[in-house]
Short mmCIF file of C-alpha atoms and ligand atoms in Angstrom, two decimals:
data_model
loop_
_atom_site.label_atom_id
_atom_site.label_comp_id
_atom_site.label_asym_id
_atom_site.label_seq_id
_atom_site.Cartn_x
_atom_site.Cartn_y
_atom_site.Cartn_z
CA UNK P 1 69.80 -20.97 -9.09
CA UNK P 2 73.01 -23.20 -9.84
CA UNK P 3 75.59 -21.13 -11.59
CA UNK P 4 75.20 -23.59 -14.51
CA UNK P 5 71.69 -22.98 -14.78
CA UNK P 6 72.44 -18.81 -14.98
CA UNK P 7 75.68 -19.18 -17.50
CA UNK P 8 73.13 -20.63 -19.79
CA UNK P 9 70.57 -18.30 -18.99
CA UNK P 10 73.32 -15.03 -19.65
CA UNK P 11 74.58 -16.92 -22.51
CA UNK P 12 70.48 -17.30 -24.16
CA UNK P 13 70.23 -13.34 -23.19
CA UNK P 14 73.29 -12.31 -24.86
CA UNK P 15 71.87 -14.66 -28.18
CA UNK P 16 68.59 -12.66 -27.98
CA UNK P 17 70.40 -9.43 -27.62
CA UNK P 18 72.76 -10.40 -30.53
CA UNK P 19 69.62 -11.33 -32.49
CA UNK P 20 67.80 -8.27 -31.88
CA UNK P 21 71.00 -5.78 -32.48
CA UNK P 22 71.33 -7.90 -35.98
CA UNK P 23 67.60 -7.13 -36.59
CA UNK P 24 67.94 -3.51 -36.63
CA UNK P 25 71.58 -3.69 -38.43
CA UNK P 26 70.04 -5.61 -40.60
CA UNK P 27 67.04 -3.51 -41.47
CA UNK P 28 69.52 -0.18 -41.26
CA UNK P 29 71.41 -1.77 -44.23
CA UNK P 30 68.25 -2.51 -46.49
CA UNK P 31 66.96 0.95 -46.23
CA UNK P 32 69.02 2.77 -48.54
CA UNK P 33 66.97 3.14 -51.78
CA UNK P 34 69.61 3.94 -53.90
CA UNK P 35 68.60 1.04 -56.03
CA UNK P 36 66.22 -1.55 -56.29
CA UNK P 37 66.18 -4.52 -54.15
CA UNK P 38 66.34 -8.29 -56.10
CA UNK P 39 63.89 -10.24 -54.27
CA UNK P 40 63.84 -13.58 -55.87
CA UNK P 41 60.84 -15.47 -55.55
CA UNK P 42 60.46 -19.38 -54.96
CA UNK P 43 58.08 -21.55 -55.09
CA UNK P 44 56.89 -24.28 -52.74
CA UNK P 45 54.28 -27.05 -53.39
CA UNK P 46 53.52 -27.24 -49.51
CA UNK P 47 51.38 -30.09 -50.02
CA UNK P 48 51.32 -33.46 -51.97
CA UNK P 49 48.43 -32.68 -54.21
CA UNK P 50 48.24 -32.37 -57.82
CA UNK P 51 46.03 -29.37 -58.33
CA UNK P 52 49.03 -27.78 -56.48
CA UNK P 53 51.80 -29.15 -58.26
CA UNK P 54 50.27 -28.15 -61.64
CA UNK P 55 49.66 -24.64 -59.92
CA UNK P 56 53.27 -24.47 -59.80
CA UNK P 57 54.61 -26.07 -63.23
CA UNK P 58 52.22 -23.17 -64.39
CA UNK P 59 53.15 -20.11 -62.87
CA UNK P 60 54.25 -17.47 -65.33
CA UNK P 61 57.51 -15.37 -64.85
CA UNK P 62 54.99 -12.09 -64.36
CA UNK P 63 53.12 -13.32 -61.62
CA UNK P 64 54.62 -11.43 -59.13
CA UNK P 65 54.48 -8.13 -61.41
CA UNK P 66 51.73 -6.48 -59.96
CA UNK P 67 53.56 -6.97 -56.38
CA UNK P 68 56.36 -4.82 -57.98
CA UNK P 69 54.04 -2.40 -59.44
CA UNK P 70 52.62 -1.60 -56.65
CA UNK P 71 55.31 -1.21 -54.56
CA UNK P 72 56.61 0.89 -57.07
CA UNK P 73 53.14 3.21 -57.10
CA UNK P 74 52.88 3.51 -53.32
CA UNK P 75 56.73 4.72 -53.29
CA UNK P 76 56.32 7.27 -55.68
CA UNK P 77 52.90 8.71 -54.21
CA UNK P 78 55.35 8.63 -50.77
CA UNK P 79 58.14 11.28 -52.79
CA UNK P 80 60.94 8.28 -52.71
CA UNK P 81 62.48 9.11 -55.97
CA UNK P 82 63.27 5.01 -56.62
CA UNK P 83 60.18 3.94 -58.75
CA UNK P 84 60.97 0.36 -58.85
CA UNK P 85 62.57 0.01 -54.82
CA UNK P 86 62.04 -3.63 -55.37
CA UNK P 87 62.77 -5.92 -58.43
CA UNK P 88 60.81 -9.23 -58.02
CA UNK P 89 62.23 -12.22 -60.10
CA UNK P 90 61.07 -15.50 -60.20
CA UNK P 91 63.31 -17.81 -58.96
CA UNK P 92 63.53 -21.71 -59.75
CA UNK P 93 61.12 -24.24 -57.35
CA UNK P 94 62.24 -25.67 -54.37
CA UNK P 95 61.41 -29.45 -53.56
CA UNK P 96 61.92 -29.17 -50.14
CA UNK P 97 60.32 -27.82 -47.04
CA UNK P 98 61.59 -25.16 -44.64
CA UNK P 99 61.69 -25.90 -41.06
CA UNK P 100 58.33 -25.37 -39.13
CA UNK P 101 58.08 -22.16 -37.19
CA UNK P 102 57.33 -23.06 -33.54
CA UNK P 103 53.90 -21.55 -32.55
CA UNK P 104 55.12 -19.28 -29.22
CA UNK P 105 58.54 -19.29 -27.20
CA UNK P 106 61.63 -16.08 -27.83
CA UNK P 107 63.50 -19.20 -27.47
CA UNK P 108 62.11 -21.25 -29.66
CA UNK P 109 62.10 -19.11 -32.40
CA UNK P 110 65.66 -17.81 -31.86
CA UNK P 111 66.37 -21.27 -32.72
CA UNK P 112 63.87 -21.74 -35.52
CA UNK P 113 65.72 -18.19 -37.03
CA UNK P 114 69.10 -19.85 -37.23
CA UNK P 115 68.13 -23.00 -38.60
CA UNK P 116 65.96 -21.41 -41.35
CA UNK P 117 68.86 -18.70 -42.22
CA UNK P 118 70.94 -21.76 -42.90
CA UNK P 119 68.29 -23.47 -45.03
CA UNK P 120 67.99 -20.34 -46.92
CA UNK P 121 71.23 -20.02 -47.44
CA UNK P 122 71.32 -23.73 -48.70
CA UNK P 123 68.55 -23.50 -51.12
CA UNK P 124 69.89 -19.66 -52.66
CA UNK P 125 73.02 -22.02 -53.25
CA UNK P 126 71.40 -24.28 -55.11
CA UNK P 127 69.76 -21.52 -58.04
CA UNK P 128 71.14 -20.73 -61.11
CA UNK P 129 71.61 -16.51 -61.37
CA UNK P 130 72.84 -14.04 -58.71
CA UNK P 131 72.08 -14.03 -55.02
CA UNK P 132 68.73 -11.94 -54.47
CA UNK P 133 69.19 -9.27 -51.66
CA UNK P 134 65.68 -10.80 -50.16
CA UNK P 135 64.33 -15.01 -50.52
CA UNK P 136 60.37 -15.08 -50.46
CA UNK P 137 59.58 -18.99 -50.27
CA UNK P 138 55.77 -18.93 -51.22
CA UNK P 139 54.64 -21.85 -50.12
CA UNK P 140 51.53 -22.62 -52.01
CA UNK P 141 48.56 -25.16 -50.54
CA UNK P 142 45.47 -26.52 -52.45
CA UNK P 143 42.71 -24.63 -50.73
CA UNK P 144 40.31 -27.94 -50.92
CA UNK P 145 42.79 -29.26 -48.07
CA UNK P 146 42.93 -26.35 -45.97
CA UNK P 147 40.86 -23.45 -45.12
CA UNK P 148 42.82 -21.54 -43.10
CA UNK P 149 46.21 -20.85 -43.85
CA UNK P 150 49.35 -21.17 -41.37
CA UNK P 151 50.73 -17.23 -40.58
CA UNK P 152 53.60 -15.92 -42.84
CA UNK P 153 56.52 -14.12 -41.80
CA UNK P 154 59.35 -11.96 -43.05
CA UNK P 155 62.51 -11.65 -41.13
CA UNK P 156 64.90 -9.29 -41.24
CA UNK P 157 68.07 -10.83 -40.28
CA UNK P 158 68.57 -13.40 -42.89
CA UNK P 159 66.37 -10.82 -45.25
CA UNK P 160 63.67 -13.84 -46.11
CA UNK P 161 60.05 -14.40 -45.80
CA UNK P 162 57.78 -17.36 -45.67
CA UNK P 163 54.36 -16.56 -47.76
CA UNK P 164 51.62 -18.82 -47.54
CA UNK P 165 49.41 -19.00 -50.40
CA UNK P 166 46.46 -20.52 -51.85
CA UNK P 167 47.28 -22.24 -55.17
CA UNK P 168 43.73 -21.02 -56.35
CA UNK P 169 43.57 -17.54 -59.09
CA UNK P 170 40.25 -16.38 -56.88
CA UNK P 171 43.41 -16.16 -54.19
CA UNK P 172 45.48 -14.21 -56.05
CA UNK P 173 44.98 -11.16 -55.21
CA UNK P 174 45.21 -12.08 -51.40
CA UNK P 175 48.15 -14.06 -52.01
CA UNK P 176 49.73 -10.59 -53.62
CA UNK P 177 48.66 -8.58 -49.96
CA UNK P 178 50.12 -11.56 -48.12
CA UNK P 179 53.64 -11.46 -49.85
CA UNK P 180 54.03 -7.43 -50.04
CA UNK P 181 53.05 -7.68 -46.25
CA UNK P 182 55.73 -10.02 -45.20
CA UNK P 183 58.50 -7.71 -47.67
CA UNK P 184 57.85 -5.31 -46.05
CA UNK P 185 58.96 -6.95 -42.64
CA UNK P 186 62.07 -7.53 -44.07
CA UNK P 187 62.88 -4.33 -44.99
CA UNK P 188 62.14 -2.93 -41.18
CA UNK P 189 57.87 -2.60 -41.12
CA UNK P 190 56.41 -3.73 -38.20
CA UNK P 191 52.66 -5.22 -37.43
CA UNK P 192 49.93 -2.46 -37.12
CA UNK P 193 47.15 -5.21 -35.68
CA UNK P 194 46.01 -6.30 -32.34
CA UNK P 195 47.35 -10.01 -32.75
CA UNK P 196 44.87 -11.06 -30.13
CA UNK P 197 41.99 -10.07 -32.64
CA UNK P 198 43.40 -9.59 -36.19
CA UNK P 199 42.01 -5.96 -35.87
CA UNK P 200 43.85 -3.35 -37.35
CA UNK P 201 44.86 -0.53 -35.03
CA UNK P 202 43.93 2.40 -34.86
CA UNK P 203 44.88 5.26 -36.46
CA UNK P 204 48.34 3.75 -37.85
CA UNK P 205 46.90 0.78 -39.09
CA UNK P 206 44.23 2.50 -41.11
CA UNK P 207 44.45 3.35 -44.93
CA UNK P 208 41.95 6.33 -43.66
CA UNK P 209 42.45 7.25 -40.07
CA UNK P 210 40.68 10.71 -40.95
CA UNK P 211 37.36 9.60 -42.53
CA UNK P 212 33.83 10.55 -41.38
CA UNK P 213 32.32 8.28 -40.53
CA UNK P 214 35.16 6.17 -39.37
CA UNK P 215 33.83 3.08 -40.48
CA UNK P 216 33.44 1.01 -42.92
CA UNK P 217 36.98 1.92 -44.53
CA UNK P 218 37.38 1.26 -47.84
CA UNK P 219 41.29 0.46 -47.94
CA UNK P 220 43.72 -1.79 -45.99
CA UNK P 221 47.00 -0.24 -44.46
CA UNK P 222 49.17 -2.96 -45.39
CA UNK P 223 50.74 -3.81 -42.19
CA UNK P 224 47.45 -3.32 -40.76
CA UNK P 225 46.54 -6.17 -43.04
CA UNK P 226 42.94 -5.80 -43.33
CA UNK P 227 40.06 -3.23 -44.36
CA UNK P 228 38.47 -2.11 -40.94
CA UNK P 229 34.28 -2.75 -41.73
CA UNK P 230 33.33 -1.21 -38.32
CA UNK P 231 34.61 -1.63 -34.81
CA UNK P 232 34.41 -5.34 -34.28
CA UNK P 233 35.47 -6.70 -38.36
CA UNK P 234 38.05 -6.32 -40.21
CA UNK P 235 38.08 -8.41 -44.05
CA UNK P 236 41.25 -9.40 -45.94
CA UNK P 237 41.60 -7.01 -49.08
CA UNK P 238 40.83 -8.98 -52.07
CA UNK P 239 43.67 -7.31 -53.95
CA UNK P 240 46.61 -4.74 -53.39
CA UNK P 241 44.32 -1.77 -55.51
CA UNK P 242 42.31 -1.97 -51.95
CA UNK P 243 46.01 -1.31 -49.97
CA UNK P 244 48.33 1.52 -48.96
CA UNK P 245 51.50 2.02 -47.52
CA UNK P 246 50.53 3.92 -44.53
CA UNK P 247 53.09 6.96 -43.05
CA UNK P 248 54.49 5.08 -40.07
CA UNK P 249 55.02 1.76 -42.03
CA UNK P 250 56.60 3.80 -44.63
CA UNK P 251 59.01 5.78 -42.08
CA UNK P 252 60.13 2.74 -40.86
CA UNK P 253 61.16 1.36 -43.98
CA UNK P 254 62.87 4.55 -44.34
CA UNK P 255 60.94 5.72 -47.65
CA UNK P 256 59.84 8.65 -45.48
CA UNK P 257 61.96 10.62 -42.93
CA UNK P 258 60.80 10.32 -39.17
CA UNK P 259 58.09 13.85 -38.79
ZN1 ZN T 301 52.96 -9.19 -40.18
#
């Protein structure tokens, strides 16, 4: 290996590490639910079409209530003492797109995190109001033009996340799981399905690890994503009534201390 070659190879290591050390920091620093968190909330016509556009010249300031609420209910059930930990406010729309997430590669997306932080950071710039603590872009699609939508994310270090939704109100209440999901990545929750199969795992990713007969659950854990039907299926909830924050997503968000 020339030394070039491993320079650039220690240098891409010590980026990662960086990253990953910011990650944590980053999540350490959100957790202290002392007060509510502002997320602000903007939407994104992710397509060209009309049905879309109008979707978005309609939305209501309240829309994103019942994420709050919820949020609010599962944190109180959980002892946390904060009954609103997050404040969600609509923000103004965006007109542009954010960069595309690449599909696989640390690398790759190491990059794709940078460049996105500094779009955020652009667009927060250009609203009216104060600075949220946590950006969700919801990027809303007609569902006639696409049946399945692209993954959403929520990062940590640059506290955003990327929702895709359907601009539909049968989607709603899947749009709701979608975004509370991806907060809760920012704020330190990790995954609780087997990303080969979309299956939620078991027991941390069930609403009802304990139940007899196992199967079919009736709830979703949230970062489990899904409500596990038997072994083999797993269905989207339809809304967040049918989701919980489960123990180990909720002690590493901090609402609970570690057992
Ligand atoms: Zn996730």
């Amino acid at each position: 290996m020339s030394i070039a070659r491993r320079v650039r190879i220690g240098a891409l290591l010590l980026i990662l590490a960086a990253v990953a050390f910011g990650e944590w920091r980053s999540a350490r620093s959100l957790q202290q639910w002392r007060e509510p968190l502002w997320v602000g909330i903007y939407p994104i016509a992710a397509d060209d079409s009309e049905v879309t556009a109008r979707w978005i010249e309609r939305l209501e300031p309240d829309t994103y209530a019942d994420v709050q609420s919820w949020l609010g209910r599962q944190a109180t059930a959980l002892g946390l003492g904060l009954d609103t930990p997050f404040k969600l406010v609509a923000g103004e729309p965006i007109g542009s797109q954010p960069p595309k997430p690449p599909d696989s590669g640390t690398l790759a997306i190491a990059a794709w995190s940078l460049k996105m932080r500094a779009w955020s950071r652009a667009r927060l710039g250009e609203q009216t109001g104060p600075r949220p603590d946590i950006a969700l872009y919801v990027l809303y699609h007609d569902a006639e033009r696409i049946a399945v939508l692209p993954h959403s994310l929520g990062l940590t270090k640059g506290r955003f996340g990327i929702v895709n939704a359907f601009a539909d109100p049968a989607m709603q209440g899947s749009n709701r799981v979608v975004m509370a999901h991806e907060l809760l990545h920012v704020v330190g929750a990790t995954d609780k399905y087997d990303p080969a199969t979309g299956l939620p795992r078991f027991p941390d990713g069930y609403a009802d690890p304990e139940q007899t007969p196992r199967y079919p659950q009736k709830r979703a854990e949230i970062m489990g994503g899904r409500v596990p039907i038997s072994a083999s299926r797993a269905s989207v909830p339809e809304s967040l009534g049918l989701a919980v924050v489960g123990p180990v997503s909720a002690t590493e968000i901090g609402w609970v201390r570690a057992p």
